[in-house]
Coordinates of N, CA and C in Angstrom, one line a residue:
L87 N 5.4 -26.8 -23.3 CA 5.7 -26.7 -21.4 C 4.4 -25.8 -21.2
G88 N 3.8 -24.9 -22.1 CA 2.7 -23.7 -21.7 C 1.3 -24.5 -21.8
G89 N 1.1 -25.5 -22.6 CA -0.1 -26.5 -22.4 C -0.2 -27.4 -21.2
V90 N 0.8 -27.7 -20.6 CA 0.9 -28.9 -19.7 C 1.1 -28.0 -18.3
S91 N 1.6 -26.9 -18.3 CA 1.4 -25.9 -17.1 C 0.1 -25.4 -16.8
T92 N -0.7 -25.0 -17.9 CA -2.2 -24.6 -17.5 C -2.9 -25.8 -17.4
S93 N -3.1 -26.6 -18.1 CA -3.6 -27.8 -17.4 C -3.3 -28.1 -16.3
L94 N -2.0 -28.2 -15.9 CA -2.0 -28.1 -14.2 C -2.2 -27.4 -13.3
L95 N -2.3 -26.2 -13.5 CA -3.1 -25.1 -13.0 C -4.5 -25.1 -12.6
F96 N -5.3 -25.9 -13.4 CA -6.7 -25.9 -13.7 C -7.1 -26.9 -13.2
S97 N -6.3 -27.7 -12.9 CA -7.0 -29.4 -12.9 C -6.1 -29.6 -11.1
V98 N -5.0 -29.2 -10.9 CA -4.6 -29.6 -9.4 C -5.0 -29.4 -8.4
F99 N -5.8 -28.2 -8.3 CA -6.6 -27.8 -7.2 C -7.8 -27.8 -7.2
D100 N -8.5 -28.4 -7.9 CA -9.6 -29.3 -8.0 C -9.5 -30.6 -7.5
A101 N -8.1 -31.4 -8.2 CA -8.1 -32.8 -7.8 C -7.9 -32.6 -6.0
W102 N -6.8 -31.6 -5.6 CA -6.6 -31.5 -4.2 C -8.2 -31.5 -3.6
L103 N -8.6 -30.6 -3.9 CA -10.1 -30.5 -3.2 C -10.9 -31.4 -3.0
I104 N -11.0 -32.2 -4.3 CA -11.9 -33.2 -4.0 C -11.5 -34.5 -3.4
R105 N -9.9 -34.6 -3.2 CA -9.5 -35.8 -2.4 C -9.5 -35.0 -0.7
S106 N -9.3 -33.9 -0.8 CA -9.6 -33.2 0.9 C -11.0 -33.8 1.5
H107 N -12.3 -33.3 0.5 CA -13.2 -33.9 0.7 C -13.7 -35.0 1.3
A108 N -13.3 -35.9 0.3 CA -13.6 -37.3 0.8 C -12.6 -37.6 1.7
D109 N -11.5 -37.6 2.1 CA -10.5 -37.9 3.0 C -11.0 -37.6 4.5
A110 N -12.0 -36.0 4.2 CA -12.4 -35.5 5.5 C -14.0 -36.1 6.0
D111 N -14.3 -37.0 5.2 CA -15.6 -37.8 4.9 C -16.9 -36.2 4.9
L112 N -16.6 -35.5 4.4 CA -17.5 -34.5 4.2 C -18.6 -34.7 3.3
P113 N -19.9 -34.3 3.4 CA -20.8 -34.4 2.6 C -20.6 -34.0 1.2
K114 N -21.1 -34.9 0.0 CA -20.7 -34.2 -1.1 C -21.4 -32.9 -1.8
S115 N -22.5 -32.5 -0.8 CA -23.3 -31.6 -1.4 C -22.3 -30.2 -1.1
L116 N -21.5 -30.3 0.3 CA -20.4 -28.9 0.4 C -19.3 -29.3 -0.9
L117 N -19.2 -30.2 -1.8 CA -17.9 -29.9 -2.7 C -18.6 -28.8 -3.5
S118 N -19.6 -28.5 -4.2 CA -19.9 -27.7 -4.6 C -19.8 -26.2 -4.2
K119 N -20.4 -26.0 -3.1 CA -20.0 -25.0 -2.4 C -19.0 -24.4 -2.4
S120 N -18.0 -25.3 -2.0 CA -16.6 -25.5 -1.9 C -15.9 -24.5 -3.4
F121 N -16.0 -25.1 -4.3 CA -16.1 -24.7 -5.7 C -16.2 -23.3 -6.0
S122 N -17.7 -23.1 -5.7 CA -18.3 -21.8 -6.1 C -17.5 -20.6 -4.9
W123 N -17.2 -21.1 -3.7 CA -16.6 -20.0 -3.0 C -15.1 -19.8 -3.3
A124 N -14.7 -20.8 -3.8 CA -13.2 -20.7 -4.4 C -13.2 -19.9 -5.7
A125 N -14.1 -19.6 -6.3 CA -14.8 -19.3 -7.7 C -15.0 -17.6 -7.8
F126 N -15.7 -17.3 -6.4 CA -16.4 -16.3 -5.8 C -14.9 -15.4 -4.9
G127 N -14.1 -16.3 -4.6 CA -12.8 -16.1 -3.9 C -11.8 -15.1 -4.6
N128 N -11.6 -16.0 -6.1 CA -10.8 -15.9 -6.9 C -11.2 -14.6 -7.6
S129 N -12.3 -14.7 -7.8 CA -12.6 -13.2 -8.6 C -12.9 -11.7 -7.8
I130 N -13.1 -12.0 -6.3 CA -12.8 -10.8 -5.3 C -11.3 -10.5 -5.5
I131 N -10.4 -11.4 -5.3 CA -9.0 -11.3 -5.1 C -8.5 -10.7 -6.4
A132 N -8.9 -11.3 -8.0 CA -8.6 -10.4 -9.0 C -9.0 -9.3 -9.3
I133 N -10.4 -8.6 -8.6 CA -10.8 -7.2 -8.6 C -9.8 -6.5 -7.6
V134 N -9.3 -7.0 -6.7 CA -8.5 -6.0 -5.5 C -7.2 -6.0 -6.4
A135 N -6.4 -7.1 -6.8 CA -5.2 -6.8 -7.2 C -4.8 -6.1 -8.2
G136 N -6.2 -5.7 -9.2 CA -6.4 -5.2 -10.3 C -6.4 -3.6 -9.5
L137 N -7.1 -3.4 -8.7 CA -7.1 -1.9 -7.9 C -6.2 -1.5 -7.6
V138 N -5.2 -2.5 -6.4 CA -4.4 -1.9 -5.9 C -2.8 -1.8 -7.3
G139 N -2.8 -2.3 -8.1 CA -1.9 -2.5 -9.0 C -2.0 -1.3 -10.1
N140 N -3.1 -0.7 -10.3 CA -3.5 0.6 -11.1 C -2.8 1.6 -10.2
K141 N -3.5 1.5 -8.5 CA -3.0 2.8 -7.9 C -1.7 3.1 -7.6
I142 N -1.4 1.6 -7.0 CA 0.6 1.6 -7.3 C 1.4 2.2 -8.3
A143 N 0.7 1.9 -9.7 CA 1.3 2.4 -10.6 C 1.3 3.7 -11.3
E144 N 0.4 4.3 -10.3 CA 0.2 5.7 -10.8 C 1.2 6.7 -9.7
M145 N 2.1 6.0 -9.0 CA 3.0 6.3 -8.2 C 4.0 7.3 -8.8
P146 N 5.0 8.1 -8.5 CA 5.7 9.1 -9.2 C 7.3 7.7 -9.2
M147 N 7.6 7.9 -10.3 CA 8.9 7.3 -10.7 C 10.3 7.6 -9.9
T148 N 10.7 7.1 -9.5 CA 12.1 7.3 -8.3 C 13.3 6.8 -8.7
K149 N 14.5 7.4 -8.5 CA 15.9 6.8 -9.4 C 16.7 7.0 -8.5
I150 N 16.9 5.7 -7.9 CA 17.8 5.1 -7.0 C 19.4 5.1 -7.2
T151 N 19.7 4.6 -8.3 CA 21.0 4.8 -9.0 C 20.8 5.0 -10.0
E152 N 21.9 5.0 -11.1 CA 21.8 5.2 -12.6 C 21.1 4.3 -13.2
T153 N 21.2 2.9 -12.8 CA 20.5 2.2 -13.5 C 19.1 0.9 -12.9
F154 N 19.0 2.0 -11.8 CA 18.1 1.2 -10.7 C 16.9 2.2 -10.2
Y155 N 15.5 2.1 -10.6 CA 14.6 3.0 -10.7 C 13.3 2.0 -9.8
I156 N 12.5 2.7 -8.9 CA 11.0 2.3 -8.3 C 10.4 3.2 -8.8
G157 N 9.1 2.8 -8.7 CA 7.8 3.4 -9.2 C 7.1 3.1 -10.4
R158 N 6.5 3.9 -10.8 CA 5.5 4.0 -12.0 C 5.1 2.3 -12.1
F159 N 5.2 2.3 -13.4 CA 5.0 1.0 -14.2 C 5.9 -0.1 -13.5
L160 N 6.6 -0.1 -12.6 CA 7.5 -1.4 -11.9 C 7.0 -1.6 -10.6
N161 N 6.2 -0.7 -10.1 CA 5.2 -0.9 -8.4 C 4.9 -2.3 -8.8
P162 N 3.9 -2.4 -9.6 CA 3.0 -3.6 -9.8 C 3.3 -4.9 -9.7
F163 N 5.0 -4.9 -10.5 CA 5.6 -6.3 -10.7 C 6.5 -6.3 -9.1
D164 N 6.8 -5.3 -8.6 CA 7.8 -5.5 -7.1 C 6.8 -5.9 -6.0
L165 N 5.5 -5.5 -6.1 CA 4.5 -6.0 -5.4 C 3.9 -7.2 -5.8
A166 N 4.3 -7.9 -6.8 CA 4.0 -9.4 -7.1 C 5.4 -10.2 -6.9
I167 N 6.3 -9.7 -6.8 CA 7.5 -10.5 -6.5 C 7.2 -10.6 -4.4
A168 N 7.0 -9.3 -4.2 CA 6.7 -9.7 -2.7 C 5.7 -10.2 -2.4
C169 N 4.4 -10.5 -3.0 CA 3.3 -11.8 -2.8 C 3.6 -12.9 -2.9
L170 N 4.5 -12.9 -4.0 CA 5.0 -14.3 -4.5 C 6.2 -14.7 -3.3
I171 N 7.0 -14.0 -2.7 CA 7.7 -14.5 -1.5 C 6.9 -15.0 -0.1
A172 N 5.8 -14.1 0.1 CA 5.0 -14.3 1.0 C 4.4 -15.9 1.1
C173 N 4.1 -15.9 -0.3 CA 3.3 -17.4 -0.3 C 4.0 -18.3 -0.2
A174 N 4.7 -18.3 -1.1 CA 6.0 -19.4 -1.0 C 6.6 -19.6 0.6
L175 N 6.5 -18.3 1.6 CA 7.0 -18.9 3.3 C 5.8 -19.4 3.7
G176 N 4.6 -18.6 3.0 CA 3.4 -19.2 3.9 C 3.0 -20.8 3.5
A177 N 3.2 -21.2 1.9 CA 3.5 -22.6 1.9 C 4.2 -23.8 2.3
R178 N 5.6 -22.7 2.7 CA 6.7 -23.6 3.0 C 6.5 -23.8 4.6
F179 N 5.8 -23.1 5.3 CA 5.5 -23.2 6.8 C 4.4 -23.4 7.7
L180 N 3.8 -23.4 6.3 CA 2.2 -23.9 7.0 C 1.5 -25.2 6.5
W181 N 1.9 -25.6 5.1 CA 1.6 -26.5 4.7 C 2.2 -28.0 5.1
D182 N 1.7 -28.9 5.2 CA 2.5 -30.1 5.7 C 2.5 -31.1 4.2
E183 N 3.1 -31.5 4.1 CA 3.5 -32.5 2.5 C 2.6 -34.0 2.3
N184 N 1.9 -34.2 1.3 CA 0.7 -35.1 1.5 C 1.4 -36.4 0.8
Y185 N 2.0 -37.3 1.6 CA 2.4 -38.5 0.9 C 1.6 -39.2 0.7
G186 N 0.0 -39.3 0.6 CA -0.5 -40.1 0.2 C -0.7 -41.5 1.2
D187 N -2.0 -42.2 0.9 CA -2.2 -43.2 1.7 C -1.3 -44.5 1.7
S188 N -0.9 -44.6 2.8 CA 0.8 -45.3 2.7 C 0.1 -46.9 2.6
N189 N -1.0 -47.3 2.9 CA -1.9 -48.5 3.1 C -2.1 -49.0 1.6
E190 N -2.1 -48.0 0.4 CA -2.3 -48.0 -0.8 C -1.2 -49.4 -1.7
E191 N -1.5 -50.1 -2.2 CA -0.2 -50.9 -3.1 C -0.2 -50.7 -4.1
S192 N 1.0 -50.4 -4.5 CA 1.7 -50.0 -6.0 C 0.4 -50.9 -7.1
S193 N -0.1 -50.2 -8.0 CA -0.8 -51.1 -9.3 C 0.1 -51.5 -10.3
G194 N 1.3 -51.2 -10.4 CA 2.2 -51.5 -11.6 C 3.8 -51.8 -11.2
D195 N 4.6 -52.6 -12.0 CA 6.2 -52.7 -11.8 C 6.8 -51.4 -12.1
D196 N 6.1 -50.6 -12.5 CA 7.0 -49.6 -13.1 C 6.9 -48.3 -12.3
Q197 N 6.4 -48.5 -10.7 CA 6.1 -47.4 -9.7 C 7.0 -47.6 -8.9
P198 N 8.0 -46.8 -8.7 CA 9.0 -47.0 -7.5 C 8.5 -47.1 -5.9
E199 N 8.8 -47.7 -5.3 CA 8.2 -48.0 -4.0 C 8.6 -45.8 -3.1
K200 N 7.4 -45.9 -3.0 CA 7.6 -44.2 -2.2 C 7.1 -44.3 -0.9
R201 N 7.9 -43.5 -0.1 CA 8.0 -43.7 1.3 C 8.2 -42.5 2.4
K202 N 7.9 -41.9 3.0 CA 7.8 -40.7 3.6 C 9.2 -40.5 3.8
G203 N 9.5 -39.7 2.9 CA 11.0 -38.5 2.8 C 12.3 -39.6 2.3
E204 N 11.6 -40.9 1.4 CA 12.5 -41.3 0.7 C 12.8 -41.2 -0.8
G205 N 11.9 -40.2 -1.4 CA 12.0 -39.8 -3.0 C 12.7 -38.8 -2.8
K206 N 13.1 -39.1 -4.6 CA 14.1 -38.4 -5.3 C 13.4 -36.7 -5.7
W207 N 14.4 -35.9 -5.5 CA 13.5 -34.5 -6.4 C 13.0 -34.8 -7.5
Y208 N 13.3 -35.5 -8.2 CA 12.8 -35.8 -9.7 C 11.8 -36.3 -9.5
N209 N 11.7 -37.4 -8.7 CA 10.5 -38.1 -8.9 C 9.2 -37.8 -9.4
G210 N 8.8 -36.3 -8.8 CA 7.5 -35.8 -9.4 C 7.7 -35.6 -10.4
L211 N 8.5 -35.1 -11.2 CA 8.9 -34.6 -12.5 C 8.7 -36.0 -13.5
N212 N 9.5 -37.2 -12.9 CA 9.6 -38.2 -13.9 C 7.7 -38.9 -13.5
D213 N 6.7 -39.0 -12.6 CA 5.6 -39.2 -13.1 C 5.0 -38.2 -13.9
A214 N 5.2 -37.1 -13.4 CA 4.3 -36.3 -14.3 C 4.3 -36.7 -16.0
F215 N 5.7 -37.0 -16.2 CA 5.9 -37.2 -17.6 C 5.5 -38.6 -17.9
V216 N 5.5 -39.1 -16.9 CA 5.0 -40.8 -17.4 C 3.4 -41.0 -17.6
T217 N 2.6 -39.7 -16.6 CA 1.4 -39.7 -16.9 C 0.8 -39.1 -18.3
T218 N 1.9 -37.9 -18.5 CA 1.7 -37.3 -20.0 C 1.6 -38.2 -20.9
I219 N 2.8 -39.2 -21.2 CA 3.0 -39.7 -22.2 C 1.8 -40.9 -22.2
R220 N 1.6 -41.3 -21.3 CA 0.3 -42.2 -21.3 C -0.8 -41.9 -21.6
N221 N -1.0 -40.7 -21.1 CA -2.6 -40.5 -21.5 C -2.8 -39.9 -23.3
R222 N -1.7 -40.0 -24.1 CA -2.1 -39.4 -25.2 C -2.2 -40.9 -26.2

């Protein structure tokens, strides 16, 4: 699963960005600039996250209860949880679901008809599994 998740991590954003550029009818020359700015932004965020994590890891340890502590090496993990929750809420309320182009016809008999709101929660996992098996 680690290899599959790493492959998805490094390819899903690229595929989404290429498709979004095509859907918005932007010039292809802007695509390379978008990838450059994304790489630059990721580098800046990584540097800032490292500096902030190092700074908050130097804070003193505080004992809240007999088994619950805050501070020192726990702070970066606590901050990561807070950032994860903030990003999840932002994604939930600010992003629209992309159901694809409804005018496209299915290319095979094994693909279930997908219409807005009619999919099951496991359809995405099933599609990922089928794609992984077919590409081997």
